[in-house]
mmCIF file of C-alpha atoms (C1' of nucleotides) in Angstrom:
data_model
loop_
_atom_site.group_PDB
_atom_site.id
_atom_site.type_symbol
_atom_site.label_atom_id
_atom_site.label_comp_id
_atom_site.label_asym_id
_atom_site.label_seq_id
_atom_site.Cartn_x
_atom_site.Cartn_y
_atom_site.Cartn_z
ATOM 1 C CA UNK A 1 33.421 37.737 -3.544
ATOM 2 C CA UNK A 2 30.685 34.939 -4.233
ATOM 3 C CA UNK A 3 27.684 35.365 -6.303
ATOM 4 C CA UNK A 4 24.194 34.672 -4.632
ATOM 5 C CA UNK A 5 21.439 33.702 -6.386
ATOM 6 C CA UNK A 6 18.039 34.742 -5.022
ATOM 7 C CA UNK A 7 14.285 34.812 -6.480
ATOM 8 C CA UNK A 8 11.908 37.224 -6.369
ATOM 9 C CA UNK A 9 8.681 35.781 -3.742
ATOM 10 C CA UNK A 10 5.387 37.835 -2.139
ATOM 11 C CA UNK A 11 7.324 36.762 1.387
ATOM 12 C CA UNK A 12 10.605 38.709 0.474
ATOM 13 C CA UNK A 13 8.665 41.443 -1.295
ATOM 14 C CA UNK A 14 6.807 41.636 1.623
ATOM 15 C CA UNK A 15 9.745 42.176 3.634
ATOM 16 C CA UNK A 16 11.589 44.484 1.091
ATOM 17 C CA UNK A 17 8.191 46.707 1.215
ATOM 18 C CA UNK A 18 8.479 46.863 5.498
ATOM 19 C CA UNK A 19 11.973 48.252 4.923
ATOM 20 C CA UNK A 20 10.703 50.494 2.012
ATOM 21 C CA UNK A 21 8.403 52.041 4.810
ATOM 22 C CA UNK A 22 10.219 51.903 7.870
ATOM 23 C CA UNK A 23 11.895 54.686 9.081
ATOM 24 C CA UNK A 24 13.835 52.741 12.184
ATOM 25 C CA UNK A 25 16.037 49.870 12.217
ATOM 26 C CA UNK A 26 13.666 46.771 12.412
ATOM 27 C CA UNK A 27 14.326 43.569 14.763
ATOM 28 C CA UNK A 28 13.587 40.038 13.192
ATOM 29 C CA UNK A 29 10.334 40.049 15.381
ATOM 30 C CA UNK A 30 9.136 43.379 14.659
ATOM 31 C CA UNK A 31 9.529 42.260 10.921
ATOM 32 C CA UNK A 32 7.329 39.266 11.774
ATOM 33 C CA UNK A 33 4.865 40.532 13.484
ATOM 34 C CA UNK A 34 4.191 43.042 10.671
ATOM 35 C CA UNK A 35 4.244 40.439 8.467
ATOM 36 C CA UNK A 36 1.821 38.023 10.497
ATOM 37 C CA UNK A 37 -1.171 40.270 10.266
ATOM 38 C CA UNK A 38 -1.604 39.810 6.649
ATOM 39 C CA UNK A 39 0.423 36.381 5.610
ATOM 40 C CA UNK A 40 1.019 33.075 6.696
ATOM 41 C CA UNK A 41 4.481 32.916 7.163
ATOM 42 C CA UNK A 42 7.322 31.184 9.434
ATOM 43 C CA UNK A 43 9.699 32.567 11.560
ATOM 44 C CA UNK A 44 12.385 31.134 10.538
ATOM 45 C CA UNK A 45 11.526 31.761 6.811
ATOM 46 C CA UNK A 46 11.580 35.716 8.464
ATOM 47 C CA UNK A 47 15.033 34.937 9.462
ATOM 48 C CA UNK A 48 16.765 33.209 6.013
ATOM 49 C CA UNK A 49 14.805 36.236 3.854
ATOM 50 C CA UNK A 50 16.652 38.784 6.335
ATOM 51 C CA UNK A 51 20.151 36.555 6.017
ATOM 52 C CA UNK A 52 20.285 36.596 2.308
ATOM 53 C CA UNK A 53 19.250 40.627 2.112
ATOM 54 C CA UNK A 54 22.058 41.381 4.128
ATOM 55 C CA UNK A 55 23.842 39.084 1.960
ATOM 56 C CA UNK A 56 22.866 40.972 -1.048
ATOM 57 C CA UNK A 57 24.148 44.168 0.253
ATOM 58 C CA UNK A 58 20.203 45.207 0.307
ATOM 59 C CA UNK A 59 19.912 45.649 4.211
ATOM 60 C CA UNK A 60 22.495 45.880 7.245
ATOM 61 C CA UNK A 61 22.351 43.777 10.271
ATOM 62 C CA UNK A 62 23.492 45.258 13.554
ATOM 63 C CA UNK A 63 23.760 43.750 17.296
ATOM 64 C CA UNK A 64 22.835 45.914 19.810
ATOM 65 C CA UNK A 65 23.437 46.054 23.234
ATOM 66 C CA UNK A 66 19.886 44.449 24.191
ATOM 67 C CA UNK A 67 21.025 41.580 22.314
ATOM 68 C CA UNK A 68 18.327 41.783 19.581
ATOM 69 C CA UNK A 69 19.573 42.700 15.878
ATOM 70 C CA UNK A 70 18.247 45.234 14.103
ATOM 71 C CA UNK A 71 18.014 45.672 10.400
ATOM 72 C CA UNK A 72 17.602 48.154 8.135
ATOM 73 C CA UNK A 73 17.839 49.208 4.743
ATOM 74 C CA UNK A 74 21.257 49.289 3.311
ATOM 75 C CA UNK A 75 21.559 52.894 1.653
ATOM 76 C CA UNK A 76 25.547 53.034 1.776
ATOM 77 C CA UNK A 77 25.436 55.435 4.596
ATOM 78 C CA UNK A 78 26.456 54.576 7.731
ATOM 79 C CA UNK A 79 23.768 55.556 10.427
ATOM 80 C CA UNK A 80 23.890 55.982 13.922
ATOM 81 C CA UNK A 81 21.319 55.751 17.112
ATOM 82 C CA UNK A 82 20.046 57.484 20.132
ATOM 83 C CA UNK A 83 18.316 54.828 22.216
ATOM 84 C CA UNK A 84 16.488 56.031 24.923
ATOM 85 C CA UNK A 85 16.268 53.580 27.514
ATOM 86 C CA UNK A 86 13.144 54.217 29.395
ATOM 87 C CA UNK A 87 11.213 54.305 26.117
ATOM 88 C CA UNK A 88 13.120 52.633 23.595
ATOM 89 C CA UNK A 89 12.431 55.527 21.270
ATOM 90 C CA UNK A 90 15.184 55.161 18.420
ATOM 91 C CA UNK A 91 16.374 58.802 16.742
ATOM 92 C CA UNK A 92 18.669 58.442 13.755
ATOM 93 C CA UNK A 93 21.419 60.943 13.491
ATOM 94 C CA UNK A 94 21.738 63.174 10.499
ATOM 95 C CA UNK A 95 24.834 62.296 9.595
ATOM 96 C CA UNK A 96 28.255 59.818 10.471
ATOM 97 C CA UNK A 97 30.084 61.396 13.037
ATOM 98 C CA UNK A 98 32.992 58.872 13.002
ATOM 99 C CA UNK A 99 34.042 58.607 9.210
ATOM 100 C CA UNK A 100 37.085 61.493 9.983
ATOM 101 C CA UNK A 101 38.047 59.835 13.085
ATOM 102 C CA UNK A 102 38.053 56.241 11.488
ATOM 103 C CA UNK A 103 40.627 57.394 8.800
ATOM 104 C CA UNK A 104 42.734 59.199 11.602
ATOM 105 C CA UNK A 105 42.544 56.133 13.552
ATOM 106 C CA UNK A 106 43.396 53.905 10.822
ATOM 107 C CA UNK A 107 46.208 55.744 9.866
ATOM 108 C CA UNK A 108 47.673 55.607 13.628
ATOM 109 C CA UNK A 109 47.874 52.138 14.024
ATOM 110 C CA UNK A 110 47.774 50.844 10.595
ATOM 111 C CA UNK A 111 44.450 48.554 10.815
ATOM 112 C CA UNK A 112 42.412 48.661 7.843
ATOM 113 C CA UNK A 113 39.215 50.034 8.980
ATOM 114 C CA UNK A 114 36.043 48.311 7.130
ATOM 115 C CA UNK A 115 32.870 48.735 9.673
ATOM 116 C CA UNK A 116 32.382 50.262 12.638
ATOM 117 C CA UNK A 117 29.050 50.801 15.243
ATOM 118 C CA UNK A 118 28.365 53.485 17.138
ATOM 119 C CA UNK A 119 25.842 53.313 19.697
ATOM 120 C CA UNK A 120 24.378 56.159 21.940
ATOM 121 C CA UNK A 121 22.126 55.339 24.821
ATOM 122 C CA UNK A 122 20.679 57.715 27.429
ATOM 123 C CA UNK A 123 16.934 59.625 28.308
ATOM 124 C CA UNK A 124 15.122 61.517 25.729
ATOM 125 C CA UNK A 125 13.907 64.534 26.057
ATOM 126 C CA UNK A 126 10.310 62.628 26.836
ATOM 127 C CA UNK A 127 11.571 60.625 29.488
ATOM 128 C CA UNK A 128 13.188 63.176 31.260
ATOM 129 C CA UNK A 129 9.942 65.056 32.361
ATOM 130 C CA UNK A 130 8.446 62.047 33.446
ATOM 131 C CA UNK B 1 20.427 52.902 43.394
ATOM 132 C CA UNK B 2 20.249 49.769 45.220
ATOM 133 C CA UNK B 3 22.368 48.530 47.644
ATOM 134 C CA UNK B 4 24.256 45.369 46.838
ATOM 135 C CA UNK B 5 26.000 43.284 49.259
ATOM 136 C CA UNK B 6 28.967 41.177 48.206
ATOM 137 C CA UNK B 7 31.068 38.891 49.616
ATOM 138 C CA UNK B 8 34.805 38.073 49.043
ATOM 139 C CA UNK B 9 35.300 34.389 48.217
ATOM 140 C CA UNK B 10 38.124 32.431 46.756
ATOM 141 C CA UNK B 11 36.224 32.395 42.876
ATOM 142 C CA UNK B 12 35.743 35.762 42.981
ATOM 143 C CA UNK B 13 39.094 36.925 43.934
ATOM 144 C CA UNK B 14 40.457 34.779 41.643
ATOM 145 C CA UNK B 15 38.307 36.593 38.882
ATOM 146 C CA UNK B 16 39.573 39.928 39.815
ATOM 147 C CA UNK B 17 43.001 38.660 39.543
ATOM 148 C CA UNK B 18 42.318 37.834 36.113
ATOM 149 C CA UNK B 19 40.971 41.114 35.433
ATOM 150 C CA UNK B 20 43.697 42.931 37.286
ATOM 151 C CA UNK B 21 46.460 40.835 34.603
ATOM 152 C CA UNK B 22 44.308 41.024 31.877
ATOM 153 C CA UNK B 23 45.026 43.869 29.138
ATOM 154 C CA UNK B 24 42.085 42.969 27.132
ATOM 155 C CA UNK B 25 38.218 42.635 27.723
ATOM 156 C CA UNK B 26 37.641 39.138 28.579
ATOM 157 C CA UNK B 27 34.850 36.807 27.714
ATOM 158 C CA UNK B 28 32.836 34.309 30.309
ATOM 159 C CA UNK B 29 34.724 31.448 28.046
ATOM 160 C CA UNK B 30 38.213 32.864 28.477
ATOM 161 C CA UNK B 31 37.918 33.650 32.145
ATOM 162 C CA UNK B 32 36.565 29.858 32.297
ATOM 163 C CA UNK B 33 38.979 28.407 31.111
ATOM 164 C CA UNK B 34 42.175 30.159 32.922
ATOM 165 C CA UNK B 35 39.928 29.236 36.059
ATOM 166 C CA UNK B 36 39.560 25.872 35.351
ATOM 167 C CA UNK B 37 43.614 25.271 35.161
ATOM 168 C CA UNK B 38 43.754 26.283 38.886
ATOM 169 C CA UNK B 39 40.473 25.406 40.560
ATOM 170 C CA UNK B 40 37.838 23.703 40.217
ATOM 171 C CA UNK B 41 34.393 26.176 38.889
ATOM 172 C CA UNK B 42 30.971 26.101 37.454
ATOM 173 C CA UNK B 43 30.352 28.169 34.530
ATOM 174 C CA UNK B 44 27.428 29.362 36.116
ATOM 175 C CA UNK B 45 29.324 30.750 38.997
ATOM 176 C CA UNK B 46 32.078 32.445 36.474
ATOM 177 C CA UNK B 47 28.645 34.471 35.102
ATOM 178 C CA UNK B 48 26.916 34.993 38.362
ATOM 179 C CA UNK B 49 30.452 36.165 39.606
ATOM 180 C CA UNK B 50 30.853 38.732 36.240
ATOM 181 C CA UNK B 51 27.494 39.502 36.675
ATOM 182 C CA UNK B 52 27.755 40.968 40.712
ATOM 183 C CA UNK B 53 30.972 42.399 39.420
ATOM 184 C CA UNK B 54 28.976 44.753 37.072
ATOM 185 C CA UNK B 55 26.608 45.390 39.566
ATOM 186 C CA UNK B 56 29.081 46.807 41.468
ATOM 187 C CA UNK B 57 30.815 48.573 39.472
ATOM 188 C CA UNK B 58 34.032 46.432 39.659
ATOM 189 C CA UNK B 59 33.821 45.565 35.972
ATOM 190 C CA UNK B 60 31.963 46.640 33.028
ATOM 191 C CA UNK B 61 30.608 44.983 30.181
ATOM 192 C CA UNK B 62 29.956 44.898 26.320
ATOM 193 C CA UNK B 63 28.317 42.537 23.771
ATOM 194 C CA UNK B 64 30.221 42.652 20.280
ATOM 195 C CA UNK B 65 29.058 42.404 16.960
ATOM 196 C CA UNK B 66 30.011 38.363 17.490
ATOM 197 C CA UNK B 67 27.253 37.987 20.160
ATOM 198 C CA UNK B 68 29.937 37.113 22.995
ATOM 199 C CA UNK B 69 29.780 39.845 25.855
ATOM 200 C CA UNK B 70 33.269 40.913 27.123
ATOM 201 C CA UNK B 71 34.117 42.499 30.485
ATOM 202 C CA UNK B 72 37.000 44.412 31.464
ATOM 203 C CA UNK B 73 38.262 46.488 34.638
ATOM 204 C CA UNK B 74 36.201 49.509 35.078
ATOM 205 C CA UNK B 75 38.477 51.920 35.650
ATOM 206 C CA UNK B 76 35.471 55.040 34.656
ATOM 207 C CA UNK B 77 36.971 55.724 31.343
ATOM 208 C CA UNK B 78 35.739 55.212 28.038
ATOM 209 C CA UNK B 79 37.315 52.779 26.211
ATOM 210 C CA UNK B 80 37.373 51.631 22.334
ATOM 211 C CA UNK B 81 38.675 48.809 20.462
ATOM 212 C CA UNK B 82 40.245 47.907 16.742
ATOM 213 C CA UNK B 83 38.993 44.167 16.456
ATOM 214 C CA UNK B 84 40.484 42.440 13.787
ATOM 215 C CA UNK B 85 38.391 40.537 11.589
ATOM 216 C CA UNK B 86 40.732 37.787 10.712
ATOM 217 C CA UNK B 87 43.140 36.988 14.029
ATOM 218 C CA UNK B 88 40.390 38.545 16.358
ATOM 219 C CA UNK B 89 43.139 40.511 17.769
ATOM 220 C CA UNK B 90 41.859 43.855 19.914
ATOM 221 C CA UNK B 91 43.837 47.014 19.988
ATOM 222 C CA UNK B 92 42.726 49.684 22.518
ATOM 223 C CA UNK B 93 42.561 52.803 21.807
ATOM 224 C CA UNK B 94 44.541 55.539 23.797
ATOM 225 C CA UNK B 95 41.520 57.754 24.612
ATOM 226 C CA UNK B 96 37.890 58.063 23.386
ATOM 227 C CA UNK B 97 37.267 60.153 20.723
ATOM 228 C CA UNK B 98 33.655 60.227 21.283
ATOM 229 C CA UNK B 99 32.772 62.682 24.438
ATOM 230 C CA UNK B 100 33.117 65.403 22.442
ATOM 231 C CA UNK B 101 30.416 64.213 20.114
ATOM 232 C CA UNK B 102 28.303 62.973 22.368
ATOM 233 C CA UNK B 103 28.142 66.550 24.227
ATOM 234 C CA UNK B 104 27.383 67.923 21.475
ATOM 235 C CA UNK B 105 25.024 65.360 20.028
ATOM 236 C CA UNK B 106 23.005 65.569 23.287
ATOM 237 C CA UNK B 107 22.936 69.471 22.933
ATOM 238 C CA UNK B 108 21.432 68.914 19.919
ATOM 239 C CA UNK B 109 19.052 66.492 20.544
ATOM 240 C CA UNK B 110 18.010 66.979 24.214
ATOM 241 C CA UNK B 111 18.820 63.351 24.667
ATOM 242 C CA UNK B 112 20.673 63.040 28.021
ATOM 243 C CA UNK B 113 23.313 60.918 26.865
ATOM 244 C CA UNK B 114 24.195 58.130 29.569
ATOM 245 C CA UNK B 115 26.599 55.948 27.556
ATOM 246 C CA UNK B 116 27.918 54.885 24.336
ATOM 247 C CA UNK B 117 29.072 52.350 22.281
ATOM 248 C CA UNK B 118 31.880 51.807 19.553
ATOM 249 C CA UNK B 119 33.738 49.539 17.677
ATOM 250 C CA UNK B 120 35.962 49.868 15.015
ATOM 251 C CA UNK B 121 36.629 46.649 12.821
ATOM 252 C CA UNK B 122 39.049 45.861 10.212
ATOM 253 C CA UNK B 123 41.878 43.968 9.378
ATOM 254 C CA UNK B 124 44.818 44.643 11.406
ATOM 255 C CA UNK B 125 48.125 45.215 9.739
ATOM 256 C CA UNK B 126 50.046 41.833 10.557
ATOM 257 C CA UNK B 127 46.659 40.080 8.523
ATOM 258 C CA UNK B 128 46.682 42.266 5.595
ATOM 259 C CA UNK B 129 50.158 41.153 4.810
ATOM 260 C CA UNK B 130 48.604 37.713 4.154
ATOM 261 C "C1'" DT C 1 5.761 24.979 -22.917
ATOM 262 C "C1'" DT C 2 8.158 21.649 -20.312
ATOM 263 C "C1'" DT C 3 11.721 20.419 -17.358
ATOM 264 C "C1'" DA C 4 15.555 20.409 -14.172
ATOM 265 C "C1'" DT C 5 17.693 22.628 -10.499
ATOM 266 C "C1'" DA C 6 18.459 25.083 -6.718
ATOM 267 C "C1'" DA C 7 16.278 28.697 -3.839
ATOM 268 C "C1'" DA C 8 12.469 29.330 -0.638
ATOM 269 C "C1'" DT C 9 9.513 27.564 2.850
ATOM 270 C "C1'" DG C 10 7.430 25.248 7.105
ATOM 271 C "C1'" DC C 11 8.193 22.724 10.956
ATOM 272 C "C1'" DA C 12 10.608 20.808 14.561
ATOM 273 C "C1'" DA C 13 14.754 20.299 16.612
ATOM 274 C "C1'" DA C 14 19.406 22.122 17.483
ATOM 275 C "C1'" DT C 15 22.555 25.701 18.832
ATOM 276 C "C1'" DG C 16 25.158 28.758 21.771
ATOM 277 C "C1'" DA C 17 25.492 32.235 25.120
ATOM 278 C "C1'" DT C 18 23.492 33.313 29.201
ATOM 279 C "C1'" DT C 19 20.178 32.758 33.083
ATOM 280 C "C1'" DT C 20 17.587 30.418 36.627
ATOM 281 C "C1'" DG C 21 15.523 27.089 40.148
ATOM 282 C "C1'" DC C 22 16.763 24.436 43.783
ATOM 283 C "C1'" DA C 23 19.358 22.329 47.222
ATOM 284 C "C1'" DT C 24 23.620 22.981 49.630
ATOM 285 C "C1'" DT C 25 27.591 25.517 51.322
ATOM 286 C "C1'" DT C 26 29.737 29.442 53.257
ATOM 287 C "C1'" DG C 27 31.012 34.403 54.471
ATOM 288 C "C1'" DC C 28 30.168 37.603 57.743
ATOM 289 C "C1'" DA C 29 27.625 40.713 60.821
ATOM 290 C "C1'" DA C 30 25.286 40.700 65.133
ATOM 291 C "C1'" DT D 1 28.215 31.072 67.966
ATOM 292 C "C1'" DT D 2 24.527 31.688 65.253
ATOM 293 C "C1'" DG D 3 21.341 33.197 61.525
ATOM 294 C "C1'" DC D 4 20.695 34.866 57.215
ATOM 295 C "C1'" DA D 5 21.594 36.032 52.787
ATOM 296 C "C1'" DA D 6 25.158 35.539 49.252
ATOM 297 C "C1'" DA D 7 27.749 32.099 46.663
ATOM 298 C "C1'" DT D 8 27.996 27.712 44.451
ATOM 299 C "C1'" DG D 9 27.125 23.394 41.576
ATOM 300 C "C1'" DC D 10 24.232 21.112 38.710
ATOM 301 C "C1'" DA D 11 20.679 20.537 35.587
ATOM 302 C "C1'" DA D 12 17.230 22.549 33.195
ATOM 303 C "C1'" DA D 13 15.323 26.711 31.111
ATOM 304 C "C1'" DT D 14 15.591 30.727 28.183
ATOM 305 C "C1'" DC D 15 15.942 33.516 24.139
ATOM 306 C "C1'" DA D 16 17.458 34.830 19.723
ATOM 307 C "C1'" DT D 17 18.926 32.637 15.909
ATOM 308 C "C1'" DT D 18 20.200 28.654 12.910
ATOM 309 C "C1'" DT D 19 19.717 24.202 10.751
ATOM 310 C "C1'" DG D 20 18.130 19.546 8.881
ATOM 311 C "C1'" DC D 21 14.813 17.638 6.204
ATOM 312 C "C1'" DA D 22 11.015 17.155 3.298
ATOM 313 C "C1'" DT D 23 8.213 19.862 0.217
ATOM 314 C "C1'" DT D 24 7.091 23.698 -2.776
ATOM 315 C "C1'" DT D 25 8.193 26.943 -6.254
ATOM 316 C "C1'" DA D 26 10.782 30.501 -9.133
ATOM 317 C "C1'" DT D 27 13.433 30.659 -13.007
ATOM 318 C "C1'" DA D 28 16.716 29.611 -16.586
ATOM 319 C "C1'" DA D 29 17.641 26.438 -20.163
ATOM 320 C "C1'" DA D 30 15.994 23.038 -23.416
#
DNA sequence: TTTATAAATGCAAATGATTTGCATTTGCAA
DNA sequence: TTGCAAATGCAAATCATTTGCATTTATAAA
């Protein structure tokens, strides 16, 4: 365990106050566009501010299967997605289906378990009248 | 659903070999590189090969939390993995413990649930003795 | 309050996995 | 045997993300 040093700036305020708000899982460019309207900032700048809040512990990066990551605020509880993929319409499931089955599995075949992601993809109920 | 017409060619059978041996999704580098002892292949054919593959069914494939996308034999049943975090060994897991849920996730949602995603990762138990 | 240091930033260039354009070769159905 | 579309090699492009470098700035210590 390493301790990282980090200072408080409007651009990573900025940032913590889009997660504060968002109710989704937010991609790097999402997060910059948002941003763009009212700032000047860099992309990149986007990108190191995102690195060192997962770092922190204060958000969660995930890859999806689109091959964009998604962040999020990190409230110690894992979350899990429907992803509808007509839409892209994200809905966040109440709770962690998979914590039981991670212990069983764990115990099984003896791995120590420390992250998993679970991923659902299909049509949501809007799609599928269309 | 689209028709797609494939041909059988010496690359391509060689690829299914691989995937017919292989007891572990494979990446486009590892598949490479067991080619490339035998015959002589662009790594753009290995990918346009993979990529027909999944088209047709042959294969399927999954991007990982490490960005590299892994294909394996589609044999039309769900399958999970243990990736180790240290040794990057992958253990597969006997069945899928997820139809269940997502049956009943989808009842709940409406979401017409077309596939998932999941991935366990830890430290296996030869690491942890380390 | 001043100062020193390392974190934050912008910009351009690099990276790494994957895809694509184009010219050429080749499998295969007619 | 022939024609066409699929397969291939090669180089260049793509796309998300990272990095090097020079500059700015937050913050802790003097």
């Amino acid at each position: 365990m390493q301790i990282i040093k980090t200072r408080n700036t409007l651009k990573k305020e900025k940032i913590i106050k889009i997660f504060k708000r968002a109710e989704k899982p937010m991609s790097s460019q999402e997060i910059y566009c948002i941003l763009k309207k009212t700032i000047d900032i860099n992309l990149s700048t986007v990108y190191r501010a995102l690195n060192t809040l997962v770092k922190t512990n204060f958000i969660t990066k995930e890859l999806r299967q689109n091959g964009i990551t998604y962040y999020e605020i990190n409230d110690h509880i894992h979350k899990h997605y429907l992803v509808c993929n007509k839409c892209n319409s994200v809905l966040k499931l109440k709770e962690c289906p998979i914590d039981n089955l991670a212990m069983e599995i764990s115990k099984k075949t003896g791995y120590t378990i420390t992250d998993h992601e679970l991923e659902f993809r299909g049509i949501c109920p809007n799609c599928i009248n269309k």
